[in-house]
mmCIF file of C-alpha atoms and ligand atoms in Angstrom:
data_model
loop_
_atom_site.group_PDB
_atom_site.id
_atom_site.type_symbol
_atom_site.label_atom_id
_atom_site.label_comp_id
_atom_site.label_asym_id
_atom_site.label_seq_id
_atom_site.Cartn_x
_atom_site.Cartn_y
_atom_site.Cartn_z
ATOM 1 C CA MET T 79 6.900 -4.113 18.235
ATOM 2 C CA THR T 80 8.894 -2.456 21.010
ATOM 3 C CA PRO T 81 9.798 1.234 20.556
ATOM 4 C CA GLU T 82 13.389 0.111 19.832
ATOM 5 C CA GLU T 83 12.216 -2.319 17.139
ATOM 6 C CA TRP T 84 9.972 0.358 15.611
ATOM 7 C CA ASP T 85 12.930 2.795 15.523
ATOM 8 C CA ALA T 86 15.035 0.143 13.811
ATOM 9 C CA PHE T 87 12.253 -0.543 11.290
ATOM 10 C CA LEU T 88 12.097 3.190 10.501
ATOM 11 C CA GLN T 89 15.855 3.347 10.007
ATOM 12 C CA VAL T 90 15.726 0.515 7.473
ATOM 13 C CA HIS T 91 12.775 2.191 5.708
ATOM 14 C CA HIS T 92 14.232 5.717 5.833
ATOM 15 C CA GLY T 93 13.979 7.469 2.460
ATOM 16 C CA LEU T 94 12.376 4.576 0.564
ATOM 17 C CA PRO T 95 10.273 5.933 -2.312
ATOM 18 C CA ARG T 96 7.367 3.649 -1.471
ATOM 19 C CA GLU T 97 6.318 1.368 1.370
ATOM 20 C CA GLY T 98 4.644 -1.374 -0.623
ATOM 21 C CA PRO T 99 4.424 -2.776 -4.143
ATOM 22 C CA GLY T 100 2.818 -0.664 -6.826
ATOM 23 C CA ALA T 101 3.487 1.364 -9.968
ATOM 24 C CA PRO T 102 2.131 4.546 -11.568
ATOM 25 C CA ALA T 103 0.339 2.335 -14.129
ATOM 26 C CA ASP T 104 -1.787 0.823 -11.330
ATOM 27 C CA VAL T 105 -2.999 4.239 -10.187
ATOM 28 C CA GLN T 106 -3.589 5.356 -13.792
ATOM 29 C CA TRP T 107 -5.573 2.184 -14.510
ATOM 30 C CA ALA T 108 -7.855 2.863 -11.538
ATOM 31 C CA VAL T 109 -8.406 6.533 -12.453
ATOM 32 C CA GLN T 110 -9.183 5.654 -16.091
ATOM 33 C CA THR T 111 -11.387 2.669 -15.258
ATOM 34 C CA ILE T 112 -13.460 4.774 -12.862
ATOM 35 C CA GLY T 113 -13.548 7.642 -15.388
ATOM 36 C CA LEU T 114 -12.469 10.145 -12.744
ATOM 37 C CA HIS T 115 -11.723 13.701 -13.923
ATOM 38 C CA GLY T 116 -12.153 17.349 -13.038
ATOM 39 C CA HIS T 117 -12.486 18.894 -9.595
ATOM 40 C CA VAL T 118 -12.837 15.691 -7.584
ATOM 41 C CA HIS T 119 -11.765 14.897 -4.015
ATOM 42 C CA VAL T 120 -9.378 12.010 -3.462
ATOM 43 C CA LEU T 121 -8.099 10.464 -0.239
ATOM 44 C CA ASP T 122 -4.840 8.480 -0.312
ATOM 45 C CA ALA T 123 -5.371 6.386 2.852
ATOM 46 C CA GLY T 124 -2.165 4.969 4.337
ATOM 47 C CA CYS T 125 -0.144 6.948 1.771
ATOM 48 C CA GLY T 126 3.314 6.060 3.123
ATOM 49 C CA PRO T 127 5.925 8.389 1.575
ATOM 50 C CA GLY T 128 3.442 9.507 -1.097
ATOM 51 C CA ALA T 129 4.477 7.821 -4.362
ATOM 52 C CA ASP T 130 0.856 7.193 -5.414
ATOM 53 C CA MET T 131 -0.207 10.618 -4.161
ATOM 54 C CA VAL T 132 2.151 12.112 -6.790
ATOM 55 C CA THR T 133 0.695 9.924 -9.561
ATOM 56 C CA LEU T 134 -2.838 10.893 -8.493
ATOM 57 C CA ALA T 135 -1.883 14.584 -8.475
ATOM 58 C CA GLU T 136 -0.316 14.348 -11.940
ATOM 59 C CA GLY T 137 -3.198 12.368 -13.446
ATOM 60 C CA LEU T 138 -5.926 14.530 -11.898
ATOM 61 C CA PRO T 139 -4.623 18.106 -12.295
ATOM 62 C CA GLU T 140 -7.800 19.739 -10.930
ATOM 63 C CA ALA T 141 -8.369 17.329 -8.035
ATOM 64 C CA GLU T 142 -7.962 18.024 -4.342
ATOM 65 C CA ILE T 143 -5.873 15.239 -2.900
ATOM 66 C CA THR T 144 -5.531 14.488 0.795
ATOM 67 C CA ALA T 145 -2.892 11.949 1.775
ATOM 68 C CA ILE T 146 -2.826 10.578 5.303
ATOM 69 C CA ASP T 147 -0.631 8.134 7.156
ATOM 70 C CA LYS T 148 -0.121 7.389 10.826
ATOM 71 C CA THR T 149 3.677 7.370 10.481
ATOM 72 C CA GLY T 150 5.278 10.808 10.772
ATOM 73 C CA GLN T 151 8.524 9.792 9.055
ATOM 74 C CA PHE T 152 6.659 8.761 5.896
ATOM 75 C CA ILE T 153 4.524 11.908 5.966
ATOM 76 C CA GLU T 154 7.660 14.105 6.036
ATOM 77 C CA LEU T 155 8.679 12.723 2.627
ATOM 78 C CA ALA T 156 5.076 12.849 1.342
ATOM 79 C CA GLN T 157 4.895 16.549 2.301
ATOM 80 C CA GLN T 158 8.066 17.304 0.335
ATOM 81 C CA ARG T 159 6.559 15.537 -2.669
ATOM 82 C CA ALA T 160 3.200 17.337 -2.276
ATOM 83 C CA ALA T 161 4.744 20.818 -2.110
ATOM 84 C CA PRO T 162 5.235 21.350 -5.895
ATOM 85 C CA PHE T 163 1.489 20.857 -6.470
ATOM 86 C CA GLY T 164 0.477 23.702 -4.146
ATOM 87 C CA PRO T 165 -2.384 23.670 -1.636
ATOM 88 C CA ARG T 166 -4.623 21.274 -3.587
ATOM 89 C CA VAL T 167 -2.359 18.372 -2.516
ATOM 90 C CA THR T 168 -1.742 17.870 1.196
ATOM 91 C CA ALA T 169 -0.114 15.155 3.278
ATOM 92 C CA GLN T 170 -0.667 14.894 7.003
ATOM 93 C CA VAL T 171 -0.481 12.473 9.895
ATOM 94 C CA GLY T 172 -3.916 10.940 10.359
ATOM 95 C CA ASP T 173 -5.844 7.780 11.126
ATOM 96 C CA MET T 174 -7.389 6.226 8.035
ATOM 97 C CA ALA T 175 -9.908 4.433 10.287
ATOM 98 C CA ALA T 176 -11.624 7.798 10.803
ATOM 99 C CA PRO T 177 -11.121 9.939 7.698
ATOM 100 C CA ASP T 178 -12.321 13.555 7.603
ATOM 101 C CA GLY T 179 -14.263 14.652 4.536
ATOM 102 C CA ILE T 180 -16.237 13.188 1.641
ATOM 103 C CA TYR T 181 -14.370 11.692 -1.301
ATOM 104 C CA ASP T 182 -14.993 10.640 -4.904
ATOM 105 C CA LEU T 183 -12.127 8.165 -4.640
ATOM 106 C CA ILE T 184 -10.471 6.553 -1.651
ATOM 107 C CA TRP T 185 -7.182 5.096 -2.862
ATOM 108 C CA CYS T 186 -5.548 2.651 -0.448
ATOM 109 C CA ALA T 187 -2.423 0.804 -1.596
ATOM 110 C CA GLY T 188 -1.418 -2.104 0.595
ATOM 111 C CA ALA T 189 -2.781 -0.613 3.819
ATOM 112 C CA LEU T 190 -6.386 -1.820 4.209
ATOM 113 C CA TYR T 191 -5.235 -5.015 5.893
ATOM 114 C CA PHE T 192 -4.384 -2.920 8.965
ATOM 115 C CA LEU T 193 -8.139 -2.296 9.406
ATOM 116 C CA GLY T 194 -9.339 -5.565 7.860
ATOM 117 C CA VAL T 195 -11.011 -5.494 4.436
ATOM 118 C CA THR T 196 -14.597 -5.800 5.670
ATOM 119 C CA ASP T 197 -14.283 -3.535 8.714
ATOM 120 C CA GLY T 198 -12.246 -0.951 6.786
ATOM 121 C CA LEU T 199 -14.653 -0.770 3.836
ATOM 122 C CA ARG T 200 -17.670 -0.619 6.161
ATOM 123 C CA GLY T 201 -16.071 2.279 8.015
ATOM 124 C CA TRP T 202 -15.546 4.210 4.753
ATOM 125 C CA HIS T 203 -19.206 4.085 3.610
ATOM 126 C CA GLY T 204 -19.890 7.512 5.115
ATOM 127 C CA ALA T 205 -16.739 9.049 3.603
ATOM 128 C CA LEU T 206 -17.810 8.376 -0.013
ATOM 129 C CA ASN T 207 -19.546 10.894 -2.226
ATOM 130 C CA THR T 208 -22.502 9.741 -4.371
ATOM 131 C CA GLY T 209 -20.981 7.588 -7.109
ATOM 132 C CA GLY T 210 -17.745 7.401 -5.140
ATOM 133 C CA ARG T 211 -15.364 4.468 -5.468
ATOM 134 C CA ILE T 212 -12.672 2.796 -3.394
ATOM 135 C CA ALA T 213 -9.576 1.317 -5.025
ATOM 136 C CA PHE T 214 -7.408 -0.830 -2.791
ATOM 137 C CA SER T 215 -4.637 -3.380 -3.187
ATOM 138 C CA HIS T 216 -4.471 -6.434 -0.991
ATOM 139 C CA PRO T 217 -2.460 -9.677 -0.635
ATOM 140 C CA VAL T 218 -3.812 -12.488 -2.820
ATOM 141 C CA LEU T 219 -2.907 -16.018 -3.868
ATOM 142 C CA PRO T 220 -3.202 -16.093 -7.660
ATOM 143 C CA ARG T 221 -2.705 -19.871 -8.020
ATOM 144 C CA THR T 222 -4.445 -22.925 -6.598
ATOM 145 C CA PRO T 223 -2.853 -24.687 -4.874
ATOM 146 C CA PRO T 224 -0.317 -22.064 -3.809
ATOM 147 C CA SER T 225 3.344 -23.097 -3.863
ATOM 148 C CA GLU T 226 5.297 -23.705 -0.665
ATOM 149 C CA ALA T 227 7.551 -20.804 -1.642
ATOM 150 C CA VAL T 228 4.671 -18.315 -1.814
ATOM 151 C CA MET T 229 3.251 -19.506 1.516
ATOM 152 C CA ARG T 230 6.703 -18.981 3.053
ATOM 153 C CA PHE T 231 6.567 -15.380 1.810
ATOM 154 C CA TRP T 232 3.123 -14.884 3.411
ATOM 155 C CA GLU T 233 4.133 -16.572 6.695
ATOM 156 C CA GLU T 234 3.392 -13.368 8.655
ATOM 157 C CA TYR T 235 0.004 -12.956 6.943
ATOM 158 C CA PRO T 236 -1.745 -16.347 7.162
ATOM 159 C CA GLU T 237 -5.116 -14.710 6.330
ATOM 160 C CA VAL T 238 -4.011 -14.394 2.672
ATOM 161 C CA THR T 239 -6.723 -15.840 0.370
ATOM 162 C CA ASP T 240 -7.537 -16.431 -3.287
ATOM 163 C CA PRO T 241 -9.359 -13.678 -5.254
ATOM 164 C CA GLN T 242 -12.780 -15.101 -4.302
ATOM 165 C CA GLY T 243 -11.869 -14.792 -0.619
ATOM 166 C CA ILE T 244 -11.242 -11.057 -1.027
ATOM 167 C CA GLU T 245 -14.443 -10.601 -3.030
ATOM 168 C CA ASP T 246 -16.395 -12.292 -0.228
ATOM 169 C CA GLN T 247 -14.974 -9.780 2.284
ATOM 170 C CA VAL T 248 -15.898 -6.904 -0.050
ATOM 171 C CA THR T 249 -19.460 -8.225 -0.435
ATOM 172 C CA ALA T 250 -19.802 -8.659 3.333
ATOM 173 C CA ALA T 251 -19.004 -4.948 3.735
ATOM 174 C CA GLY T 252 -21.835 -3.956 1.354
ATOM 175 C CA TYR T 253 -19.823 -3.281 -1.815
ATOM 176 C CA ASN T 254 -19.558 -4.754 -5.327
ATOM 177 C CA VAL T 255 -16.289 -5.344 -7.172
ATOM 178 C CA MET T 256 -16.375 -3.202 -10.353
ATOM 179 C CA ALA T 257 -12.939 -4.185 -11.746
ATOM 180 C CA HIS T 258 -9.731 -5.816 -10.641
ATOM 181 C CA ARG T 259 -6.201 -6.602 -11.759
ATOM 182 C CA MET T 260 -3.058 -8.237 -10.411
ATOM 183 C CA ILE T 261 0.026 -6.477 -9.077
ATOM 184 C CA ILE T 262 2.863 -8.924 -9.627
ATOM 185 C CA GLY T 263 6.529 -8.803 -10.670
ATOM 186 C CA ALA T 264 7.856 -5.336 -11.594
ATOM 187 C CA PRO T 265 5.781 -3.306 -9.061
ATOM 188 C CA TRP T 266 7.207 -5.513 -6.295
ATOM 189 C CA GLN T 267 10.702 -4.998 -7.655
ATOM 190 C CA ALA T 268 10.049 -1.230 -7.483
ATOM 191 C CA TYR T 269 9.520 -1.698 -3.751
ATOM 192 C CA TYR T 270 12.308 -4.166 -2.981
ATOM 193 C CA ASP T 271 15.178 -2.793 -5.128
ATOM 194 C CA PRO T 272 15.504 0.470 -3.126
ATOM 195 C CA MET T 273 15.107 -1.520 0.108
ATOM 196 C CA GLN T 274 17.997 -3.774 -0.925
ATOM 197 C CA VAL T 275 20.188 -0.716 -1.601
ATOM 198 C CA ARG T 276 19.262 0.749 1.797
ATOM 199 C CA ILE T 277 20.014 -2.535 3.583
ATOM 200 C CA ASP T 278 23.388 -2.884 1.848
ATOM 201 C CA THR T 279 24.302 0.673 2.896
ATOM 202 C CA LEU T 280 23.256 0.157 6.527
ATOM 203 C CA ARG T 281 25.094 -3.156 6.783
ATOM 204 C CA ASP T 282 28.403 -1.345 6.312
ATOM 205 C CA GLN T 283 27.612 1.078 9.129
ATOM 206 C CA ASP T 284 28.041 0.815 12.879
ATOM 207 C CA THR T 285 24.420 0.138 13.866
ATOM 208 C CA THR T 286 22.606 -1.261 16.895
ATOM 209 C CA ALA T 287 21.598 -4.900 17.363
ATOM 210 C CA ALA T 288 17.988 -3.848 16.786
ATOM 211 C CA VAL T 289 18.875 -2.359 13.394
ATOM 212 C CA GLN T 290 20.852 -5.486 12.480
ATOM 213 C CA ALA T 291 17.783 -7.564 13.359
ATOM 214 C CA ALA T 292 15.554 -5.308 11.229
ATOM 215 C CA ILE T 293 18.033 -5.641 8.342
ATOM 216 C CA ALA T 294 17.968 -9.436 8.657
ATOM 217 C CA GLU T 295 14.168 -9.460 8.689
ATOM 218 C CA SER T 296 13.939 -7.308 5.570
ATOM 219 C CA GLN T 297 16.569 -9.404 3.802
ATOM 220 C CA THR T 298 14.541 -12.557 4.536
ATOM 221 C CA GLU T 299 11.450 -10.867 3.087
ATOM 222 C CA ILE T 300 13.315 -9.870 -0.081
ATOM 223 C CA ASP T 301 14.852 -13.343 -0.463
ATOM 224 C CA ARG T 302 11.453 -14.999 -0.025
ATOM 225 C CA TRP T 303 9.932 -12.645 -2.601
ATOM 226 C CA ARG T 304 12.753 -13.479 -5.053
ATOM 227 C CA ALA T 305 12.052 -17.206 -4.562
ATOM 228 C CA ALA T 306 8.373 -16.772 -5.511
ATOM 229 C CA SER T 307 8.314 -13.500 -7.472
ATOM 230 C CA ASP T 308 6.026 -14.907 -10.180
ATOM 231 C CA GLU T 309 3.394 -15.759 -7.559
ATOM 232 C CA VAL T 310 3.648 -13.127 -4.829
ATOM 233 C CA ALA T 311 0.791 -10.783 -5.682
ATOM 234 C CA TYR T 312 -1.572 -8.055 -4.603
ATOM 235 C CA ALA T 313 -5.008 -7.791 -6.157
ATOM 236 C CA LEU T 314 -6.006 -4.227 -7.015
ATOM 237 C CA LEU T 315 -9.781 -3.882 -6.769
ATOM 238 C CA ILE T 316 -12.164 -1.056 -7.574
ATOM 239 C CA VAL T 317 -15.271 -1.375 -5.429
ATOM 240 C CA ALA T 318 -18.525 0.566 -5.133
ATOM 241 C CA PRO T 319 -21.216 0.560 -2.428
ATOM 242 C CA VAL T 320 -24.192 -1.664 -3.363
HETATM 243 C C1 SAM S 232 2.451 -1.248 3.320
HETATM 244 S S1 SAM S 232 2.451 0.468 3.680
HETATM 245 C C2 SAM S 232 1.866 1.160 2.127
HETATM 246 C C3 SAM S 232 2.152 2.637 2.014
HETATM 247 C C4 SAM S 232 1.774 3.313 0.691
HETATM 248 N N1 SAM S 232 0.382 3.170 0.358
HETATM 249 C C5 SAM S 232 2.644 2.818 -0.427
HETATM 250 O O1 SAM S 232 2.181 2.032 -1.255
HETATM 251 O O2 SAM S 232 3.809 3.227 -0.459
HETATM 252 C C6 SAM S 232 1.061 0.655 4.765
HETATM 253 C C7 SAM S 232 0.945 2.044 5.367
HETATM 254 O O3 SAM S 232 -0.236 2.131 6.153
HETATM 255 C C8 SAM S 232 0.032 3.009 7.233
HETATM 256 N N2 SAM S 232 -1.015 2.787 8.254
HETATM 257 C C9 SAM S 232 -1.283 1.668 8.970
HETATM 258 N N3 SAM S 232 -2.358 1.850 9.763
HETATM 259 C C10 SAM S 232 -2.784 3.119 9.540
HETATM 260 C C11 SAM S 232 -3.868 3.899 10.054
HETATM 261 N N4 SAM S 232 -4.731 3.411 10.950
HETATM 262 N N5 SAM S 232 -4.019 5.155 9.590
HETATM 263 C C12 SAM S 232 -3.155 5.677 8.677
HETATM 264 N N6 SAM S 232 -2.114 4.986 8.154
HETATM 265 C C13 SAM S 232 -1.935 3.720 8.578
HETATM 266 C C14 SAM S 232 1.439 2.652 7.649
HETATM 267 O O4 SAM S 232 2.052 3.676 8.390
HETATM 268 C C15 SAM S 232 2.084 2.438 6.280
HETATM 269 O O5 SAM S 232 2.671 3.614 5.785
#
């Protein structure tokens, strides 16, 4: 992406409550399944504007939560959302490839693909406390064979696999899958509905060609999701080191 394209992307994404599919119920499921409670340390890696950070902070009232993202614009919103929880919840610009600290849970919604599942998980071995877990969501094909419509949606991510393909990458990194579930339908709508509103607002404004191109790209993504919304999915996995 050129700097101009990145700027345009950020304009389209300005103020969105989240940067990927997900819902509070997904975070709550992970916390309950792991049995996490008390004064634990949690990293929200690639937190975006901090929607899941808030759910983690609410569900774990004694936890210390560190949220990091490489994108300053998203962190600004995450910091506003962290403020009501006081110093135990912080959001800062950071590189999730090299996290500081030792955590009982690393939560990573829709961001691990930037590092690669196997490389990313391998790199986080040393950042996990004894008994620590990683919960991450990742593109998956829930049906075999996948429809043409769903493959059109994943055109920009041809590495997308079935659930076994993700499990193989987890195993190769030295982890076991403890539990998993699908993110499909409503949590995607929670991501795309605000984006549609933002796009419709920007369309009426006097914007640059780069912003118009970013709007068109996002609209194509939304339209492709709508055409395959019962099949476009993330798998949410809880994994533990072997
Ligand atoms: C699809 S978004 C998901 C954001 C957030 N987890 C959510 O669900 O709203 C992926 C995020 O990963 C962040 N990201 C990508 N590479 C990163 C890195 N190396 N370190 C930190 N954040 C990164 C991006 O800035 C982006 O906010």
